[in-house]
Short mmCIF file of C-alpha atoms in Angstrom, two decimals:
data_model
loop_
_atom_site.label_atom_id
_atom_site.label_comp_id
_atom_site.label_asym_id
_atom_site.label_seq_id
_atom_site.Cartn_x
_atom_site.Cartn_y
_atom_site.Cartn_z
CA UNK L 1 4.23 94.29 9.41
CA UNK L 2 7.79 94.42 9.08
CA UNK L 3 10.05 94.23 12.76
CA UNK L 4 11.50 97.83 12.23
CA UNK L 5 14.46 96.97 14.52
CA UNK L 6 15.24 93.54 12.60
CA UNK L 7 15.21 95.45 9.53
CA UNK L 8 17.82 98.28 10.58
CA UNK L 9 19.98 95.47 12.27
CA UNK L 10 19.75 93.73 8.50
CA UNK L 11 21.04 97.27 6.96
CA UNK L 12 23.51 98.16 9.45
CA UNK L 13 25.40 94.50 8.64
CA UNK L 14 24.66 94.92 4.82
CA UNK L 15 26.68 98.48 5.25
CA UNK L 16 29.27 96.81 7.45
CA UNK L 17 30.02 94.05 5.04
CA UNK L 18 30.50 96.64 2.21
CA UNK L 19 32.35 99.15 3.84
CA UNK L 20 34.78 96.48 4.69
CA UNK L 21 35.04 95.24 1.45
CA UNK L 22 35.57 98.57 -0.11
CA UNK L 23 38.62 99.37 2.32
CA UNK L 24 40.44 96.28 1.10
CA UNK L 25 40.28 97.23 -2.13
CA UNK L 26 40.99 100.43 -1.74
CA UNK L 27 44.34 99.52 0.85
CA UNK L 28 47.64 100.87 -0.95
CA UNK L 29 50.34 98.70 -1.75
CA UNK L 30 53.17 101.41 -2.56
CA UNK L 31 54.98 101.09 0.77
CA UNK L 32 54.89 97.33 1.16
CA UNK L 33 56.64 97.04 -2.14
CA UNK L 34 59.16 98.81 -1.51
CA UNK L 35 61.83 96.56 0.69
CA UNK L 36 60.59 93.49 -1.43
CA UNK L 37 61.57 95.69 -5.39
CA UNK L 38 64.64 96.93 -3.91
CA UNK L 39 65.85 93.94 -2.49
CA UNK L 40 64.94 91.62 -5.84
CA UNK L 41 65.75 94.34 -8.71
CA UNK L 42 69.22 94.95 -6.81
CA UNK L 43 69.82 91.21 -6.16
CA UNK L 44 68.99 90.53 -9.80
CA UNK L 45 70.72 93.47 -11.07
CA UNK L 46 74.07 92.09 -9.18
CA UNK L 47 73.88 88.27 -10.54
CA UNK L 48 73.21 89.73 -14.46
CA UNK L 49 76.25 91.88 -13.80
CA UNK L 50 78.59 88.88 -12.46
CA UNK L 51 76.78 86.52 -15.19
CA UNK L 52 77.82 89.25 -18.08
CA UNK L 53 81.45 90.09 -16.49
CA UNK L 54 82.21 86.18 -16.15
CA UNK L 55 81.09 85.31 -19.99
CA UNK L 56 83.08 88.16 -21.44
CA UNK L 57 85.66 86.90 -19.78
CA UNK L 58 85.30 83.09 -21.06
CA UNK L 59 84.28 84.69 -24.63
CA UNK L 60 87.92 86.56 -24.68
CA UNK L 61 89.60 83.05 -23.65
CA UNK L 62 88.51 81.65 -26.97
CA UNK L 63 88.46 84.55 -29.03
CA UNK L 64 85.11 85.72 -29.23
CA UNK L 65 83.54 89.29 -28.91
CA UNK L 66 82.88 90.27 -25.93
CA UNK L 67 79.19 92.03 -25.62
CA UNK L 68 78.33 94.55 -23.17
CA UNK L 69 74.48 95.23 -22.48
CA UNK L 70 73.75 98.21 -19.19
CA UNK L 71 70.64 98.42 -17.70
CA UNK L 72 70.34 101.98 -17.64
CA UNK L 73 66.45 101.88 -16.02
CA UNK L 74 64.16 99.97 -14.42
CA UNK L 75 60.66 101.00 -14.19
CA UNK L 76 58.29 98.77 -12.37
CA UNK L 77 54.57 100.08 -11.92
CA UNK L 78 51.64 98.25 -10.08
CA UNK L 79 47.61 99.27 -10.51
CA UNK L 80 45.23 97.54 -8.30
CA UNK L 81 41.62 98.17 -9.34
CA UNK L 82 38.26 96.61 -7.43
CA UNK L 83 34.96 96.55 -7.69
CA UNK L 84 32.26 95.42 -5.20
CA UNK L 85 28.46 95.36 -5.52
CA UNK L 86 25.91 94.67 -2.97
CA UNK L 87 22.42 94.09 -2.84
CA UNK L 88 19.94 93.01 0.06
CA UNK L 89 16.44 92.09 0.45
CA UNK L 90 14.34 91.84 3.20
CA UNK L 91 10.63 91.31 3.61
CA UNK L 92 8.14 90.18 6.08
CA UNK L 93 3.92 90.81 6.38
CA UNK L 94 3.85 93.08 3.20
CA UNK L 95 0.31 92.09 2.37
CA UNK L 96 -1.95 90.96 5.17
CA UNK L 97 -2.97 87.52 4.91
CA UNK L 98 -1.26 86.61 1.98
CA UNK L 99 2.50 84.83 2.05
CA UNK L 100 5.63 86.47 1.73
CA UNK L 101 6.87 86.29 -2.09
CA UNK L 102 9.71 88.57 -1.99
CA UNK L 103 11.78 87.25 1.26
CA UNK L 104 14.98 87.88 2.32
CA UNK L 105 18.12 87.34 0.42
CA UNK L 106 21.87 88.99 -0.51
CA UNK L 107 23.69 89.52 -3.42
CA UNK L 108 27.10 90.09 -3.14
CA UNK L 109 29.34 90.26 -6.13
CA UNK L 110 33.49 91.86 -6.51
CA UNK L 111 35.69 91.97 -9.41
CA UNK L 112 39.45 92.74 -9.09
CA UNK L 113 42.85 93.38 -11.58
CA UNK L 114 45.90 93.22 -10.39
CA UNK L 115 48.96 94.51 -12.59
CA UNK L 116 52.37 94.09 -12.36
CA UNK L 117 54.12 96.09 -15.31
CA UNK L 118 58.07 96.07 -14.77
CA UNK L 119 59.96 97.83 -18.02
CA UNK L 120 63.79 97.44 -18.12
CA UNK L 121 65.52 99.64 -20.44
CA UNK L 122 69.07 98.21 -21.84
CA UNK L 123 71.77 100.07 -23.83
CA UNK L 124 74.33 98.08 -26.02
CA UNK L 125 77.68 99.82 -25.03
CA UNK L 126 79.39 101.13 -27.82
CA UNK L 127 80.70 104.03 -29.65
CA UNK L 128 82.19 106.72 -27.25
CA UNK L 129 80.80 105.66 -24.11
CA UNK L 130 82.61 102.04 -24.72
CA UNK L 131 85.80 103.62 -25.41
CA UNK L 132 85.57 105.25 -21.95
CA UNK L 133 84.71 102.64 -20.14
CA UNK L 134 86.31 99.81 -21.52
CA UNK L 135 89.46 101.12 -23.67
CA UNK L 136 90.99 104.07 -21.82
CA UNK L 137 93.28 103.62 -19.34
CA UNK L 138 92.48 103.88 -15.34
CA UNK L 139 93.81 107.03 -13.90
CA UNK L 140 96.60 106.60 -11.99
CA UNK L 141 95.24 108.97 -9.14
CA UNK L 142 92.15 106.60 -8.97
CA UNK L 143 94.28 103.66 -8.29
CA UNK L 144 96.33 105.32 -5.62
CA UNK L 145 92.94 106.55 -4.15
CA UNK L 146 91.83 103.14 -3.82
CA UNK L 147 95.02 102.20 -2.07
CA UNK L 148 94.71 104.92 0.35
CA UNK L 149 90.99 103.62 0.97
CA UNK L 150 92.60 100.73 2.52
CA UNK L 151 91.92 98.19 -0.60
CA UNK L 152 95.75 95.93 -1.13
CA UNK L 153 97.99 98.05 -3.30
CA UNK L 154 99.73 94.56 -4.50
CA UNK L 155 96.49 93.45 -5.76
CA UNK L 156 95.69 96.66 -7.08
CA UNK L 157 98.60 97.18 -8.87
CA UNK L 158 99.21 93.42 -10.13
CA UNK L 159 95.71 93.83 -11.37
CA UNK L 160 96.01 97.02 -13.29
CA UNK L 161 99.40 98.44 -14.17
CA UNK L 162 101.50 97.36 -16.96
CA UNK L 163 104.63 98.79 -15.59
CA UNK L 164 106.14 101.02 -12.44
CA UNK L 165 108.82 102.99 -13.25
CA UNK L 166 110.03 100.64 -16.31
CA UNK L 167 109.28 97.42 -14.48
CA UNK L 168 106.58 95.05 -16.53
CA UNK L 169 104.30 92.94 -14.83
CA UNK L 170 103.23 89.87 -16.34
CA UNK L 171 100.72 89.20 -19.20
CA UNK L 172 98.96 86.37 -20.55
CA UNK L 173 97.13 87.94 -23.47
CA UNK L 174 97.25 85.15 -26.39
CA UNK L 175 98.97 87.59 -28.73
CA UNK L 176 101.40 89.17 -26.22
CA UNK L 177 102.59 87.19 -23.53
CA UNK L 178 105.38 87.58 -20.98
CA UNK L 179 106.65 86.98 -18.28
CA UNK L 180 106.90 89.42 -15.36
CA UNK L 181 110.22 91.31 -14.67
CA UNK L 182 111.62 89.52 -11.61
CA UNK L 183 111.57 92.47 -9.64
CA UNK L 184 107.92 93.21 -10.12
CA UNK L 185 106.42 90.78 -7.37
CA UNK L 186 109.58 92.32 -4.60
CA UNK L 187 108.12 95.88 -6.13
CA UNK L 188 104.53 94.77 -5.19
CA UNK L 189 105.57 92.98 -1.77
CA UNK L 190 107.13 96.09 -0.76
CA UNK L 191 104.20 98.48 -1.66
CA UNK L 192 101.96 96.40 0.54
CA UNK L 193 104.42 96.32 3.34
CA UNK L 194 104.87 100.17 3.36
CA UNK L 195 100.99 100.26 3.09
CA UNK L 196 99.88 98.38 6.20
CA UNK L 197 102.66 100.17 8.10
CA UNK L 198 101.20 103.74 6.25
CA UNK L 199 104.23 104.74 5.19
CA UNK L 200 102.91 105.98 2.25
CA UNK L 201 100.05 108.23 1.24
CA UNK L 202 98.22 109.88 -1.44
CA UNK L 203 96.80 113.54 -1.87
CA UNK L 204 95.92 115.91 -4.81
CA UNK L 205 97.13 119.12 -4.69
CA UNK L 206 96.26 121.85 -6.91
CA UNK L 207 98.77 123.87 -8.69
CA UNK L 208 97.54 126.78 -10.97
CA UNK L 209 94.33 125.28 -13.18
CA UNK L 210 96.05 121.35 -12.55
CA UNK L 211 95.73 119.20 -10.21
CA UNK L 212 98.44 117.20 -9.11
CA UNK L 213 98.51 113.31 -7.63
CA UNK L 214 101.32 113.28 -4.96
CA UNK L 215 102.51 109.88 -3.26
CA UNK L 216 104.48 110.60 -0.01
CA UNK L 217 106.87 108.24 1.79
CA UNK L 218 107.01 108.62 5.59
CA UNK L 219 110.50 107.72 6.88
CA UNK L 220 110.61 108.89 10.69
CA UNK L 221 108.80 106.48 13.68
CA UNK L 222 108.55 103.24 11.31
CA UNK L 223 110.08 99.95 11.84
CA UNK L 224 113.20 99.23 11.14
CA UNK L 225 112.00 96.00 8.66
CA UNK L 226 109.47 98.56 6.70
CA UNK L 227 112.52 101.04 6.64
CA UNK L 228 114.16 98.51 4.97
CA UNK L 229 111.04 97.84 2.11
CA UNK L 230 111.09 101.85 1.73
CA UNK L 231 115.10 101.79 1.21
CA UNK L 232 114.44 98.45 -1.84
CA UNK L 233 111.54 100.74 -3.30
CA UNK L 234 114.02 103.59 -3.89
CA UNK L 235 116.51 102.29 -5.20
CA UNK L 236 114.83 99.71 -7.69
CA UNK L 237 112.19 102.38 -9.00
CA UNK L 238 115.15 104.75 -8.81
CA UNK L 239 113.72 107.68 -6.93
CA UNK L 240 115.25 110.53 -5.06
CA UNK L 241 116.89 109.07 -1.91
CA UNK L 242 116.09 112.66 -0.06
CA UNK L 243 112.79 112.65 -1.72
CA UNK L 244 109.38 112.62 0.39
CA UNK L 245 106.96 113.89 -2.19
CA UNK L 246 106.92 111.81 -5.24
CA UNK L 247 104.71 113.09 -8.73
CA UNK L 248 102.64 110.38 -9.72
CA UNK L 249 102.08 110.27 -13.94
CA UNK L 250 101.19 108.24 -16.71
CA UNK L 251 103.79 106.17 -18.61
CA UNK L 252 106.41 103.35 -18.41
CA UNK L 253 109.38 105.23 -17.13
CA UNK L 254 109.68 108.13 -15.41
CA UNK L 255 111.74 111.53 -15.95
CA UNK L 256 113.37 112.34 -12.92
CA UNK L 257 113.71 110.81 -9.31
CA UNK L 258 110.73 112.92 -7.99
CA UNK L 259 108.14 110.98 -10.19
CA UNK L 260 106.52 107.89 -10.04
CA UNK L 261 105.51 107.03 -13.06
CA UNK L 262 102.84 104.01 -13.75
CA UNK L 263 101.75 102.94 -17.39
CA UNK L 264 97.94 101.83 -16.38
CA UNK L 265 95.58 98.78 -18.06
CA UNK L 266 91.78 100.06 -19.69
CA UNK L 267 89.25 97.92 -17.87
CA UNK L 268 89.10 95.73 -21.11
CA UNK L 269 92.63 94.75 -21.28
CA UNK L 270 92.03 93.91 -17.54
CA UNK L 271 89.44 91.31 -18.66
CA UNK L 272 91.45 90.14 -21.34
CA UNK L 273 94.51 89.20 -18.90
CA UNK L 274 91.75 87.44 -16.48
CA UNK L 275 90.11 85.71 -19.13
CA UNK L 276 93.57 84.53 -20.44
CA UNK L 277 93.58 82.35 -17.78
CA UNK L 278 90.01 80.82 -17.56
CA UNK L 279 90.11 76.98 -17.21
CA UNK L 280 89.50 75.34 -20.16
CA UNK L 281 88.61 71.71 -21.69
CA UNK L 282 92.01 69.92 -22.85
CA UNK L 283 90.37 69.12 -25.90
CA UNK L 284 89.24 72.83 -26.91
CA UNK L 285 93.10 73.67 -26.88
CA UNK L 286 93.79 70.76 -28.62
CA UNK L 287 91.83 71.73 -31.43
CA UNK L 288 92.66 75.62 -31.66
CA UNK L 289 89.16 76.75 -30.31
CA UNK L 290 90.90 78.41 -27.02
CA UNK L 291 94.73 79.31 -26.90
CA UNK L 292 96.69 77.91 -24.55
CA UNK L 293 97.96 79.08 -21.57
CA UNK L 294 101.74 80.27 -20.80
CA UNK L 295 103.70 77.78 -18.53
CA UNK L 296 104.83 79.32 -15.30
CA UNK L 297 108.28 80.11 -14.15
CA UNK L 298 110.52 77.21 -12.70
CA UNK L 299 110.08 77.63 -8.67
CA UNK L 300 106.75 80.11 -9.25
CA UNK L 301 103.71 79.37 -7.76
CA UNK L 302 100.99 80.04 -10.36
CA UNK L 303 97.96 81.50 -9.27
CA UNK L 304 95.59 83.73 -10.83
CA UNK L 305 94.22 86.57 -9.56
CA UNK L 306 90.47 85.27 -10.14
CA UNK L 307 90.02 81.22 -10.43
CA UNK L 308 87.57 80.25 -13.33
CA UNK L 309 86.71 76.37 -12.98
CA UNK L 310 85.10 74.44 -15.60
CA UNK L 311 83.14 71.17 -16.06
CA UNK L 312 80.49 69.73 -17.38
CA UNK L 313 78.19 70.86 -14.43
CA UNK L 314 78.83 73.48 -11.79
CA UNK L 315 78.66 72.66 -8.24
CA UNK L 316 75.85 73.60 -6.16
CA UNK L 317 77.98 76.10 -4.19
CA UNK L 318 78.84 79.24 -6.71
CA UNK L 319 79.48 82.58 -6.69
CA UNK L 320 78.97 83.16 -10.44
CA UNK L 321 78.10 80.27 -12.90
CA UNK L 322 77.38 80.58 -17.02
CA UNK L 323 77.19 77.74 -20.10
CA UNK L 324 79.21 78.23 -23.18
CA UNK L 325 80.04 75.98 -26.16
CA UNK L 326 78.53 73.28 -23.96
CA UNK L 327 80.65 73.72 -20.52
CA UNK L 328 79.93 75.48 -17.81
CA UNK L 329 82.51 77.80 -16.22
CA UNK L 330 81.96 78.72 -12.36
CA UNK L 331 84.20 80.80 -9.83
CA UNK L 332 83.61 78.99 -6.49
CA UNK L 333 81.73 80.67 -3.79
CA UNK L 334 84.63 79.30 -1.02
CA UNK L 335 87.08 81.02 -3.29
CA UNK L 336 87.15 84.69 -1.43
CA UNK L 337 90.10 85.92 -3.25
CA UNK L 338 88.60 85.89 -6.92
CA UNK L 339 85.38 86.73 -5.67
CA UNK L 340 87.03 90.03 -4.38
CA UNK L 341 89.03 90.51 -7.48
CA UNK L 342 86.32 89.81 -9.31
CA UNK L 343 83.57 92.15 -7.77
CA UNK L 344 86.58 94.68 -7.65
CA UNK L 345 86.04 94.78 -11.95
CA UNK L 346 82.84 96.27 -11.37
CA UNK L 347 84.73 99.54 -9.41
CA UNK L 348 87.40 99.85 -11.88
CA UNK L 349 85.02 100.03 -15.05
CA UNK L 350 83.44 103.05 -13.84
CA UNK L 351 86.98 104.37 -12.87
CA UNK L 352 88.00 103.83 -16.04
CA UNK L 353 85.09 106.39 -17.09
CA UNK L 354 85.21 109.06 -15.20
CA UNK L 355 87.89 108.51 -12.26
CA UNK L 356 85.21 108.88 -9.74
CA UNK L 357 82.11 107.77 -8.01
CA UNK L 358 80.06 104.67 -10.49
CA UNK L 359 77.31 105.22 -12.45
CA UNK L 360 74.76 102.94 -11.41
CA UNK L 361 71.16 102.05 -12.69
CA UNK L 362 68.32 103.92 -11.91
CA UNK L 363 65.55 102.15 -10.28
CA UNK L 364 62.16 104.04 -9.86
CA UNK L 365 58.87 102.19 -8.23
CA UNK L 366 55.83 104.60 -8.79
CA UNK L 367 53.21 102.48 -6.40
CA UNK L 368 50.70 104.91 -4.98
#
């Protein structure tokens, strides 16, 4: 006869050994997927940006077309299915005096799919929504809102104004060039100056169903060198000498001595004036492929706002690297001041849309 209490030991491991092999294939992996999805899809999502923004900008430095793709989505959805079967035998004395046939024996067998089905969604941008984004002009109000957020008005302004009060900046653009007013980089010196001391601010008021973008000057309890930045601004934009509330508009020139008026680049004519001064081969210039680049100034130091490099092989150390034509064109990773202007293009195309907060993708991880 069978040893009843061997035999219930037998089933009580058999049940152990399944029960714990149907909890680990039943364990969830929703909420350990979460840090690792958002961490890759966002680090991903940031390098295909830079990659894009960086070859549009080399594409418009030898007259390509410049091709935006969005993400607008990205979907990524796991399944985990298992399946585990057990069998057990055990048998001792079944027939009296004849041997055991059947014995004792287990059968264990589990089958398991794992899938991993990401689904990106992309959208070419064109038609109305590229004429927002990329063709109309920045708001002046948005630009003066990032100065009052503490980002540098001369950068700011060098980067995305055309004029202040009838004073041109500079442009590169291969079928308008020119060089900057000389009063334009004194204009932008001084804004900075009166910025760090906060001598001037930025509010919206509303008046009636508008809403109007004041700049105010602050002349009492500063310096007397800032005084002295706030005296230059007035009288080379030509504004009101009693006047502490300025109007800021749209435009080249200004009607009276109570506005400040500031004709604004679209976020594509921004790329166009940093791709105008990628670094290219000798030799592609040579032969007309990419235009040439205008000579600086006598006694100017030229330097653009965002360094493009190229070669025949980037460096190890980059902060954005792409091939084209056969080079490779980098920004250097050591190189903090295009990297900022650089990452700043990402803020000013969605200002360019709607004059507030970006529009970013929409990442959703159904793992339950």
């Amino acid at each position: 006869m069978a040893n009843p209490v061997h035999v219930s030991r037998q089933r009580r491991r058999f049940l152990g050994l399944m029960a714990t092999v149907w909890l680990s294939g039943c364990a969830s992996i929703g909420a350990g997927s979460v840090n690792r999805d958002r961490m890759d899809y966002a680090e991903a999502l940031g390098r295909s940006w830079k990659e894009q923004m960086l070859l549009n900008m080399v594409r418009l430095r030898y007259g390509d077309t410049p091709v935006f793709l969005e993400v607008s989505s990205v979907i990524s959805s796991y399944q985990l299915q298992s399946q585990v079967n057990l069998t057990g035998i055990a048998s001792s004395g079944l027939t009296s005096g004849l041997a055991d046939t059947v014995g004792r024996g287990v059968n264990l067998g589990a089958s398991g799919i794992y899938t991993d089905r990401p689904t990106i969604t992309y959208t070419p941008l064109q038609g109305e929504k590229f004429t927002r984004s990329m063709l109309r002009p920045i708001a002046p109000a948005a630009l003066f809102q990032l100065i009052q957020a503490g980002y540098p008005a001369d950068v700011i302004v060098e980067l995305a104004a055309r004029a202040i009060n009838g004073i041109y900046n500079r442009s590169d653009r291969a079928m308008g060039s020119r060089d900057a007013d000389p009063l334009f980089p004194k204009v932008l010196e001084a804004l900075r100056r009166l910025q760090v001391s906060e001598a001037v601010g930025f509010r919206l008021e509303k008046r009636g169903l508008d809403e109007t973008s004041l700049i105010t000057l602050r002349e009492s309890n500063i310096p007397s060198e800032v005084e002295q930045y706030s005296s230059f601004l007035r009288s080379t934009l030509r504004l009101g000498a009693d006047a502490r509330e300025l109007t800021l508009v749209y435009g080249a020139i200004a009607r009276n001595d109570r506005e400040l008026a500031l004709l604004t680049r679209s976020a594509l004519e921004i790329l166009i004036e940093l791709g105008a001064r990628v670094d290219v081969p000798p030799a592609d210039v040579q032969s007309g492929r990419a235009f040439p680049t205008s000579a600086p100034e006598p006694g100017t130091v030229d330097r653009p706002l965002v360094k493009v490099h190229s070669g025949a092989q980037p460096p190890a150390d980059v902060f954005a690297a792409v091939p084209y034509h056969g080079h490779w064109f980098w920004i250097d990773d050591r190189d903090f001041r295009s990297k900022s202007v650089f990452s700043f293009m990402l803020l000013l195309t969605s200002l360019a849309e709607t004059g507030g907060t970006p529009q970013v993708p929409v990442i959703t991880v159904p793992a339950g």
